[in-house]
Tab-separated table of C-alpha atoms in Angstrom:
chain	number	residue	atom	x	y	z
A	260	MET	CA	0.000	0.000	0.000
A	261	SER	CA	1.569	3.315	-1.060
A	262	THR	CA	0.922	6.641	0.632
A	263	ALA	CA	-1.238	7.686	-2.289
A	264	GLU	CA	-3.440	4.636	-1.737
A	265	VAL	CA	-4.132	5.354	1.931
A	266	ARG	CA	-7.786	6.279	2.315
A	267	LEU	CA	-8.593	7.121	5.898
A	268	ASP	CA	-12.297	6.406	6.241
A	269	PHE	CA	-13.106	5.254	9.760
A	270	GLY	CA	-16.546	4.110	8.669
A	271	SER	CA	-15.479	2.091	5.615
A	272	ASP	CA	-15.827	-1.679	5.482
A	273	GLU	CA	-12.100	-1.913	4.699
A	274	PHE	CA	-11.095	-0.001	7.800
A	275	LEU	CA	-13.567	-1.678	10.141
A	276	ALA	CA	-12.492	-5.116	8.942
A	277	ASP	CA	-8.735	-4.557	9.213
A	278	PRO	CA	-7.287	-1.126	10.035
A	279	TRP	CA	-3.819	-2.428	10.875
A	280	PRO	CA	-2.220	-2.350	7.372
A	281	ILE	CA	-3.506	1.207	6.965
A	282	TYR	CA	-1.981	2.261	10.275
A	283	LYS	CA	1.289	0.510	9.416
A	284	GLU	CA	1.639	2.346	6.120
A	285	LEU	CA	0.870	5.674	7.777
A	286	ARG	CA	3.487	5.029	10.497
A	287	ARG	CA	6.037	4.245	7.809
A	288	SER	CA	5.441	6.994	5.286
A	289	ASP	CA	3.092	9.615	6.706
A	290	PRO	CA	3.180	9.590	10.540
A	291	VAL	CA	1.426	12.972	10.754
A	292	HIS	CA	-1.329	12.439	8.211
A	293	TRP	CA	-3.643	15.258	7.182
A	294	SER	CA	-7.202	13.955	6.797
A	295	GLU	CA	-9.267	16.239	4.626
A	296	ALA	CA	-12.443	14.392	5.611
A	297	PHE	CA	-11.969	15.186	9.296
A	298	ARG	CA	-9.977	18.413	8.866
A	299	ALA	CA	-7.495	16.988	11.335
A	300	PHE	CA	-3.974	15.597	11.656
A	301	LEU	CA	-3.795	11.877	12.500
A	302	VAL	CA	-0.681	11.017	14.544
A	303	THR	CA	0.202	7.327	14.415
A	304	ARG	CA	3.586	6.598	16.073
A	305	PHE	CA	3.862	5.563	19.727
A	306	GLU	CA	6.477	8.082	20.900
A	307	ASP	CA	4.692	10.975	19.150
A	308	VAL	CA	1.325	10.039	20.661
A	309	VAL	CA	2.802	9.765	24.169
A	310	GLU	CA	4.644	13.068	23.783
A	311	LEU	CA	1.500	14.899	22.663
A	312	LEU	CA	-0.668	13.333	25.397
A	313	THR	CA	1.745	14.652	28.018
A	314	ASP	CA	2.339	18.065	26.373
A	315	ARG	CA	0.483	20.743	28.369
A	316	GLN	CA	0.250	22.859	25.211
A	317	VAL	CA	-1.847	20.170	23.535
A	318	VAL	CA	-5.247	20.577	25.136
A	319	SER	CA	-8.495	18.669	25.441
A	320	GLY	CA	-10.929	21.540	25.789
A	321	PHE	CA	-12.576	23.103	22.748
A	322	PRO	CA	-16.114	24.574	22.801
A	323	MET	CA	-17.279	22.964	19.548
A	324	ARG	CA	-16.050	19.412	20.139
A	325	SER	CA	-18.935	16.965	20.057
A	326	SER	CA	-18.503	15.821	23.661
A	327	ARG	CA	-18.690	19.435	24.918
A	328	ARG	CA	-21.844	20.066	22.874
A	329	LEU	CA	-23.385	16.898	24.269
A	330	PHE	CA	-22.310	16.784	27.917
A	331	GLY	CA	-21.367	20.399	28.574
A	332	PRO	CA	-18.072	21.135	30.374
A	333	THR	CA	-16.838	17.903	31.970
A	334	LEU	CA	-13.692	16.174	33.156
A	335	LEU	CA	-13.197	14.920	29.590
A	336	ASP	CA	-12.538	18.315	28.048
A	337	ALA	CA	-11.366	20.402	30.987
A	338	ASP	CA	-7.743	21.502	31.248
A	339	GLY	CA	-5.584	23.129	33.899
A	340	PRO	CA	-6.979	23.943	37.372
A	341	ARG	CA	-10.574	22.928	36.554
A	342	HIS	CA	-9.415	19.530	35.338
A	343	ARG	CA	-7.308	18.984	38.461
A	344	GLU	CA	-10.239	20.048	40.644
A	345	LEU	CA	-12.602	17.527	39.015
A	346	ARG	CA	-10.047	14.700	39.178
A	347	LYS	CA	-9.471	15.438	42.866
A	348	LEU	CA	-13.225	15.203	43.483
A	349	PHE	CA	-13.616	11.740	41.912
A	350	THR	CA	-10.202	10.169	42.590
A	351	PRO	CA	-11.056	8.733	46.055
A	352	LEU	CA	-13.594	6.371	44.493
A	353	PHE	CA	-11.194	4.899	41.941
A	354	VAL	CA	-7.951	4.164	43.793
A	355	GLY	CA	-6.419	1.796	46.326
A	356	GLY	CA	-8.597	0.540	49.133
A	357	SER	CA	-11.745	1.901	47.524
A	358	VAL	CA	-11.287	-0.312	44.468
A	359	LYS	CA	-10.673	-3.301	46.737
A	360	ARG	CA	-13.973	-2.632	48.511
A	361	LEU	CA	-15.804	-2.055	45.248
A	362	ARG	CA	-14.526	-5.386	43.972
A	363	SER	CA	-16.162	-7.297	46.805
A	364	GLU	CA	-19.252	-5.081	47.192
A	365	ILE	CA	-20.026	-4.364	43.527
A	366	LEU	CA	-17.914	-6.248	40.980
A	367	VAL	CA	-18.316	-9.783	42.310
A	368	PRO	CA	-22.114	-9.443	42.770
A	369	ALA	CA	-22.442	-7.876	39.302
A	370	VAL	CA	-20.465	-10.675	37.631
A	371	ASP	CA	-22.266	-13.379	39.590
A	372	GLN	CA	-25.655	-11.919	38.652
A	373	VAL	CA	-24.796	-12.423	34.977
A	374	LEU	CA	-23.159	-15.830	35.374
A	375	ASP	CA	-25.984	-17.096	37.615
A	376	SER	CA	-28.461	-16.484	34.805
A	377	ILE	CA	-26.266	-18.433	32.357
A	378	GLU	CA	-25.869	-21.356	34.746
A	379	ALA	CA	-29.625	-21.377	35.313
A	380	GLU	CA	-30.158	-21.547	31.554
A	381	MET	CA	-27.657	-24.402	31.296
A	382	GLY	CA	-29.583	-26.414	33.886
A	383	SER	CA	-28.404	-30.016	33.837
A	384	ALA	CA	-27.077	-29.831	30.261
A	385	PRO	CA	-23.326	-30.273	29.622
A	386	ASP	CA	-23.018	-26.868	27.948
A	387	VAL	CA	-24.922	-23.784	26.876
A	388	ASP	CA	-24.678	-21.562	23.792
A	389	ILE	CA	-24.839	-17.810	24.387
A	390	GLU	CA	-24.328	-14.606	22.462
A	391	PHE	CA	-21.390	-13.438	24.564
A	392	MET	CA	-21.519	-9.775	23.605
A	393	GLU	CA	-25.096	-9.263	24.727
A	394	ARG	CA	-25.206	-11.638	27.682
A	395	VAL	CA	-21.785	-11.000	29.252
A	396	ALA	CA	-19.903	-8.123	27.602
A	397	VAL	CA	-22.978	-5.886	27.952
A	398	GLY	CA	-24.469	-7.566	31.006
A	399	VAL	CA	-21.502	-7.182	33.366
A	400	PRO	CA	-20.679	-3.463	32.841
A	401	TYR	CA	-24.315	-2.448	33.198
A	402	ALA	CA	-24.771	-4.641	36.279
A	403	MET	CA	-21.649	-2.965	37.669
A	404	VAL	CA	-22.562	0.634	36.888
A	405	THR	CA	-26.095	0.369	38.294
A	406	ARG	CA	-24.569	-0.768	41.583
A	407	LEU	CA	-21.900	1.940	41.420
A	408	PHE	CA	-24.619	4.573	40.983
A	409	GLY	CA	-26.868	2.906	43.561
A	410	VAL	CA	-29.814	2.455	41.193
A	411	PRO	CA	-31.824	-0.775	40.738
A	412	PRO	CA	-29.872	-3.372	38.676
A	413	GLU	CA	-33.044	-4.094	36.701
A	414	ASP	CA	-32.861	-0.528	35.354
A	415	ALA	CA	-29.942	-1.605	33.128
A	416	ALA	CA	-32.418	-2.579	30.404
A	417	TRP	CA	-33.778	0.985	30.435
A	418	LEU	CA	-30.358	2.635	30.652
A	419	ARG	CA	-28.579	1.101	27.669
A	420	PRO	CA	-30.893	2.392	24.905
A	421	ARG	CA	-30.260	5.868	26.322
A	422	VAL	CA	-26.494	5.435	26.718
A	423	LEU	CA	-25.936	4.163	23.161
A	424	PRO	CA	-26.935	7.465	21.460
A	425	LEU	CA	-24.325	9.209	23.632
A	426	ALA	CA	-21.653	6.840	22.312
A	427	GLY	CA	-22.787	7.403	18.728
A	428	ALA	CA	-22.616	11.175	19.045
A	429	ILE	CA	-18.893	11.137	19.890
A	430	GLU	CA	-17.905	8.408	17.409
A	431	PHE	CA	-15.954	8.877	14.152
A	432	PRO	CA	-18.047	9.479	12.115
A	433	ALA	CA	-20.653	10.712	14.584
A	434	THR	CA	-24.345	9.975	14.563
A	435	ALA	CA	-26.932	12.755	14.948
A	436	LEU	CA	-26.571	14.982	17.995
A	437	ASP	CA	-30.281	15.655	18.636
A	438	PRO	CA	-31.178	12.054	19.645
A	439	ALA	CA	-28.169	12.034	21.952
A	440	LEU	CA	-29.236	15.304	23.584
A	441	ALA	CA	-32.727	13.866	24.104
A	442	ALA	CA	-31.253	10.704	25.635
A	443	LYS	CA	-29.010	12.763	27.911
A	444	ALA	CA	-32.016	14.789	29.097
A	445	GLU	CA	-33.799	11.544	29.994
A	446	LEU	CA	-30.753	10.287	31.885
A	447	ILE	CA	-30.392	13.542	33.806
A	448	ALA	CA	-34.070	13.476	34.755
A	449	TYR	CA	-33.602	9.860	35.876
A	450	LEU	CA	-30.571	10.718	38.041
A	451	LYS	CA	-32.293	13.730	39.570
A	452	GLU	CA	-35.298	11.593	40.450
A	453	LYS	CA	-33.067	8.966	42.101
A	454	LEU	CA	-31.217	11.654	44.047
A	455	ALA	CA	-34.488	13.219	45.177
A	456	ARG	CA	-35.594	9.815	46.539
A	457	ARG	CA	-32.276	9.088	48.250
A	458	ARG	CA	-32.667	8.106	51.877
A	459	GLU	CA	-30.197	7.893	54.726
A	460	GLY	CA	-28.304	4.626	54.466
A	461	ASP	CA	-28.774	4.225	50.689
A	462	ARG	CA	-25.552	3.013	49.034
A	463	MET	CA	-24.839	5.228	46.004
A	464	PRO	CA	-21.002	5.359	45.795
A	465	PHE	CA	-20.636	7.542	42.716
A	466	LEU	CA	-23.629	9.799	43.248
A	467	ASP	CA	-22.799	10.334	46.941
A	468	LEU	CA	-19.348	11.553	45.910
A	469	ALA	CA	-20.583	13.871	43.152
A	470	PHE	CA	-23.695	15.039	45.008
A	471	PRO	CA	-23.098	14.761	48.773
A	472	PRO	CA	-26.271	14.058	50.785
A	473	GLY	CA	-27.696	17.120	52.484
A	474	GLU	CA	-26.036	19.600	50.124
A	475	PRO	CA	-27.696	21.541	47.271
A	476	LEU	CA	-27.613	19.681	43.960
A	477	ASP	CA	-24.704	20.900	41.810
A	478	GLU	CA	-26.373	20.664	38.406
A	479	SER	CA	-23.090	21.478	36.637
A	480	LEU	CA	-21.937	17.942	37.487
A	481	LEU	CA	-24.926	16.173	35.938
A	482	GLY	CA	-23.237	16.170	32.533
A	483	THR	CA	-20.178	14.543	34.099
A	484	ALA	CA	-22.445	11.947	35.730
A	485	THR	CA	-23.950	10.982	32.360
A	486	LEU	CA	-20.440	10.881	30.883
A	487	PHE	CA	-19.442	8.387	33.595
A	488	LEU	CA	-22.485	6.275	32.718
A	489	LEU	CA	-21.112	6.057	29.186
A	490	ALA	CA	-17.445	5.634	30.089
A	491	GLY	CA	-18.200	2.987	32.717
A	492	THR	CA	-20.199	0.828	30.334
A	493	GLU	CA	-19.509	0.956	26.606
A	494	THR	CA	-15.695	0.979	26.836
A	495	SER	CA	-15.909	-2.087	29.067
A	496	VAL	CA	-18.376	-3.746	26.681
A	497	ALA	CA	-15.771	-3.422	23.933
A	498	THR	CA	-12.857	-4.576	26.091
A	499	ILE	CA	-14.614	-7.644	27.481
A	500	GLY	CA	-15.530	-8.699	23.948
A	501	LYS	CA	-11.919	-8.237	22.835
A	502	ILE	CA	-10.530	-10.321	25.702
A	503	MET	CA	-12.858	-13.229	24.959
A	504	TYR	CA	-12.007	-12.901	21.256
A	505	ALA	CA	-8.269	-13.118	22.073
A	506	VAL	CA	-8.804	-16.136	24.344
A	507	LEU	CA	-10.742	-17.999	21.656
A	508	ALA	CA	-8.523	-16.965	18.746
A	509	HIS	CA	-5.411	-18.218	20.536
A	510	ASN	CA	-6.894	-21.413	21.990
A	511	VAL	CA	-6.403	-20.332	25.591
A	512	GLU	CA	-8.133	-22.724	27.971
A	513	LEU	CA	-10.480	-21.090	30.441
A	514	SER	CA	-8.739	-22.952	33.265
A	515	ALA	CA	-5.488	-21.112	32.473
A	516	LEU	CA	-7.184	-17.866	33.494
A	517	ALA	CA	-7.426	-19.124	37.079
A	518	ASP	CA	-3.768	-18.045	37.420
A	519	PRO	CA	-3.903	-14.354	38.522
A	520	ALA	CA	-0.539	-13.444	36.958
A	521	TYR	CA	-1.405	-14.977	33.591
A	522	ARG	CA	-4.907	-13.488	33.683
A	523	ASP	CA	-3.406	-10.022	34.185
A	524	GLN	CA	-1.017	-10.588	31.275
A	525	VAL	CA	-3.903	-11.650	29.030
A	526	VAL	CA	-5.930	-8.552	29.899
A	527	ARG	CA	-3.036	-6.135	29.422
A	528	GLU	CA	-1.806	-7.687	26.188
A	529	THR	CA	-5.310	-7.616	24.741
A	530	LEU	CA	-5.634	-3.930	25.644
A	531	ARG	CA	-2.412	-3.329	23.676
A	532	TRP	CA	-3.206	-5.642	20.760
A	533	GLU	CA	-6.878	-4.662	20.343
A	534	PRO	CA	-7.565	-1.460	22.307
A	535	PRO	CA	-11.256	-0.574	22.570
A	536	SER	CA	-10.686	3.085	21.634
A	537	HIS	CA	-8.479	3.820	18.646
A	538	THR	CA	-8.338	7.607	18.753
A	539	ILE	CA	-8.170	10.470	21.245
A	540	LEU	CA	-9.068	14.001	20.224
A	541	ARG	CA	-6.769	16.915	21.118
A	542	TYR	CA	-6.133	20.502	19.976
A	543	ALA	CA	-2.878	22.375	19.466
A	544	SER	CA	-2.770	25.507	21.613
A	545	ARG	CA	0.462	26.574	19.875
A	546	ASP	CA	2.146	26.039	16.510
A	547	LEU	CA	3.809	22.607	16.275
A	548	THR	CA	6.149	20.923	13.832
A	549	LEU	CA	6.067	17.105	13.772
A	550	HIS	CA	8.233	15.141	11.326
A	551	GLY	CA	8.500	18.205	9.139
A	552	VAL	CA	4.753	18.802	9.105
A	553	ASP	CA	3.577	22.205	10.295
A	554	VAL	CA	0.593	21.926	12.636
A	555	PRO	CA	-0.876	25.406	13.126
A	556	ARG	CA	-2.272	26.596	16.433
A	557	ARG	CA	-5.920	25.510	16.982
A	558	SER	CA	-5.509	22.508	14.689
A	559	THR	CA	-7.353	19.313	15.558
A	560	LEU	CA	-5.168	16.327	16.398
A	561	LEU	CA	-6.381	12.729	16.256
A	562	LEU	CA	-3.932	10.741	18.379
A	563	SER	CA	-4.128	7.116	17.271
A	564	LEU	CA	-3.947	4.816	20.284
A	565	GLY	CA	-4.716	1.900	17.977
A	566	SER	CA	-1.788	2.536	15.655
A	567	ALA	CA	0.616	3.508	18.455
A	568	SER	CA	-0.153	0.280	20.312
A	569	ARG	CA	1.196	-1.708	17.359
A	570	ASP	CA	4.172	0.500	16.545
A	571	GLU	CA	7.060	-1.742	15.483
A	572	ARG	CA	9.488	0.902	16.778
A	573	THR	CA	8.234	0.216	20.298
A	574	PHE	CA	6.964	-3.376	20.340
A	575	GLU	CA	8.629	-6.476	18.919
A	576	ASP	CA	6.268	-8.341	16.556
A	577	PRO	CA	3.472	-5.895	17.412
A	578	ASP	CA	0.784	-7.754	15.459
A	579	VAL	CA	1.371	-10.884	17.541
A	580	TRP	CA	-0.733	-11.395	20.694
A	581	ARG	CA	1.856	-12.365	23.305
A	582	PRO	CA	0.860	-12.230	26.988
A	583	GLY	CA	3.851	-11.597	29.224
A	584	ARG	CA	5.826	-9.625	26.620
A	585	PRO	CA	8.571	-7.585	28.369
A	586	ASP	CA	7.227	-4.207	27.220
A	587	GLN	CA	3.638	-3.908	28.429
A	588	ARG	CA	3.254	-0.149	28.140
A	589	LEU	CA	-0.426	0.629	27.706
A	590	LEU	CA	-2.102	3.461	25.851
A	591	ALA	CA	-5.619	2.017	26.041
A	592	PHE	CA	-6.308	4.241	29.080
A	593	SER	CA	-4.527	7.248	27.535
A	594	SER	CA	-1.508	8.899	29.171
A	595	GLY	CA	-0.576	12.172	30.810
A	596	PRO	CA	-2.981	14.447	32.713
A	597	HIS	CA	-6.055	12.843	31.133
A	598	THR	CA	-5.155	9.229	31.911
A	599	CYS	CA	-8.429	7.399	32.528
A	600	LEU	CA	-9.521	7.989	36.103
A	601	GLY	CA	-11.172	4.569	36.327
A	602	ILE	CA	-8.188	2.491	35.183
A	603	GLN	CA	-7.864	0.507	38.435
A	604	LEU	CA	-11.588	-0.215	38.639
A	605	ALA	CA	-11.724	-1.230	34.968
A	606	LEU	CA	-8.794	-3.643	35.345
A	607	ALA	CA	-10.444	-5.058	38.474
A	608	GLU	CA	-13.691	-5.524	36.516
A	609	PHE	CA	-11.991	-7.498	33.724
A	610	ASP	CA	-9.964	-9.516	36.216
A	611	THR	CA	-13.031	-10.375	38.304
A	612	LEU	CA	-15.071	-11.472	35.298
A	613	PHE	CA	-12.464	-13.801	33.820
A	614	GLU	CA	-11.526	-15.150	37.241
A	615	ARG	CA	-15.168	-16.062	37.936
A	616	LEU	CA	-15.578	-17.542	34.447
A	617	SER	CA	-12.562	-19.794	35.072
A	618	GLN	CA	-14.007	-20.852	38.432
A	619	ARG	CA	-17.569	-21.524	37.310
A	620	PHE	CA	-17.220	-23.102	33.855
A	621	GLY	CA	-15.127	-25.920	32.464
A	622	GLY	CA	-14.254	-24.293	29.177
A	623	VAL	CA	-15.330	-21.984	26.376
A	624	ARG	CA	-15.512	-22.705	22.654
A	625	LEU	CA	-16.458	-20.763	19.578
A	626	SER	CA	-20.028	-21.532	18.545
A	627	GLY	CA	-21.144	-20.949	14.979
A	628	SER	CA	-19.163	-19.117	12.309
A	629	LEU	CA	-17.575	-15.721	11.955
A	630	ASP	CA	-16.938	-13.301	9.131
A	631	GLY	CA	-13.387	-12.875	7.881
A	632	VAL	CA	-12.195	-16.478	8.275
A	633	ARG	CA	-8.739	-17.181	6.908
A	634	PRO	CA	-6.461	-20.240	7.290
A	635	GLY	CA	-5.202	-20.710	10.837
A	636	PHE	CA	-7.088	-17.745	12.244
A	637	TRP	CA	-10.338	-15.868	12.236
A	638	ARG	CA	-11.225	-12.231	12.608
A	639	LEU	CA	-14.340	-10.677	14.035
A	640	ARG	CA	-16.450	-8.157	12.228
A	641	GLU	CA	-16.205	-5.034	14.328
A	642	ARG	CA	-17.801	-1.624	14.358
A	643	GLY	CA	-17.023	1.670	15.984
A	644	HIS	CA	-13.821	3.629	16.430
A	645	ILE	CA	-14.049	5.315	19.812
A	646	PHE	CA	-15.963	2.286	21.116
A	647	ARG	CA	-14.602	-0.358	18.718
A	648	ARG	CA	-16.175	-3.693	19.522
A	649	PRO	CA	-17.254	-6.981	17.931
A	650	ASP	CA	-20.723	-7.086	16.439
A	651	HIS	CA	-21.420	-10.576	17.769
A	652	LEU	CA	-19.536	-13.379	19.465
A	653	HIS	CA	-21.347	-16.699	19.827
A	654	VAL	CA	-19.708	-19.037	22.317
A	655	ARG	CA	-20.418	-22.337	24.060
A	656	LEU	CA	-19.707	-22.467	27.796
A	657	LEU	CA	-18.994	-25.959	29.139
A	658	ARG	CA	-20.080	-27.330	32.489
A	659	ARG	CA	-17.316	-27.716	35.016
A	660	PRO	CA	-16.566	-31.325	36.020
A	661	ALA	CA	-18.136	-32.319	39.344
A	662	ASP	CA	-14.807	-32.810	41.130
A	663	ALA	CA	-13.579	-29.418	39.926
A	664	VAL	CA	-16.786	-27.781	41.108
A	665	ALA	CA	-16.343	-29.276	44.559
A	666	SER	CA	-12.700	-28.161	44.651
A	667	GLY	CA	-13.693	-24.681	43.489
A	668	SER	CA	-16.348	-24.461	46.187
A	669	ARG	CA	-13.769	-25.314	48.851
A	670	ALA	CA	-11.405	-22.697	47.401
A	671	ASP	CA	-14.150	-20.056	47.411
A	672	ALA	CA	-14.994	-20.898	51.007
């Protein structure tokens, strides 16, 4: 593929099916690529992306960016003192001992709620076929976030159709803004109603932090609350699907994921190999020159986490999925001042899910067929760019042998 043949169309079938050769050619010949379609510079090499993410002169805030128009001013597009103030407000919920408590109080019950329903469906049969994306990859994050917000878990079925338009409005290319604004208004009304009904002793970890009981409601934070509903669900939906895809594609036995060290390696390598978000949006607050390309002040920068995560200058055999590789630097959660605030909770969520899967089932196999089959491998059909995820993933979960179940029960006890 020559430079002249590169056609950067995030919505094209070619890109959605296999963006990696396109990224590779851009890294080689055009690492700061001007996209006329997006009126933006796409930056594709690892070191450049990291440098720009940590450069205080490359900013997140811009009044006309789609996330600002949708959510209003939030943590996502704040810079400087306001950004530090918002991070300080929410940090206590997402670090250290708090994450450990949330794992036992929220993550394990959320995962078990989903897996209980699958085991009940299996009954006495030796296995059960499920659509993994809908049942598990969607089920677990929404079961988790309802508990984190202290709202009824059964409300997840109402929440998702209102969260999805928010994701679409900040995609590349974006869907219509008006449906997303209507969905956000419904979500804000929902949160306000739940806060109005809050009683002493109610457990609402996120909402209690953002809107302390007994204090006037700070409506400026309602946009941030809806943003967290999106960030805490759809990114995890994509990541969970990618991890299961990697496990199946590389013939990893479910029992191997009982080893905490290996499980962590699998999660981290998948986040490098198939990150759920391929691009982060930034703006140049000063004139820049990158690889001889002049980037004028106020230019839009698309920093490619997807391309950078497979940069051959940084990672040996970057297209190969290799848990335990020496260099496990991650960009999936961004870098610099805007590193994802929920990184520890997200990693705990993925770890908890695949730990419980390894404890409760005897194995997992691909069920049915997939698009994009080629000798020795298969590739999922995916959609999305900011929330890049498999369309479908049909799997068969196997019953755990009786002696293993008894041993697992003793271990759990």
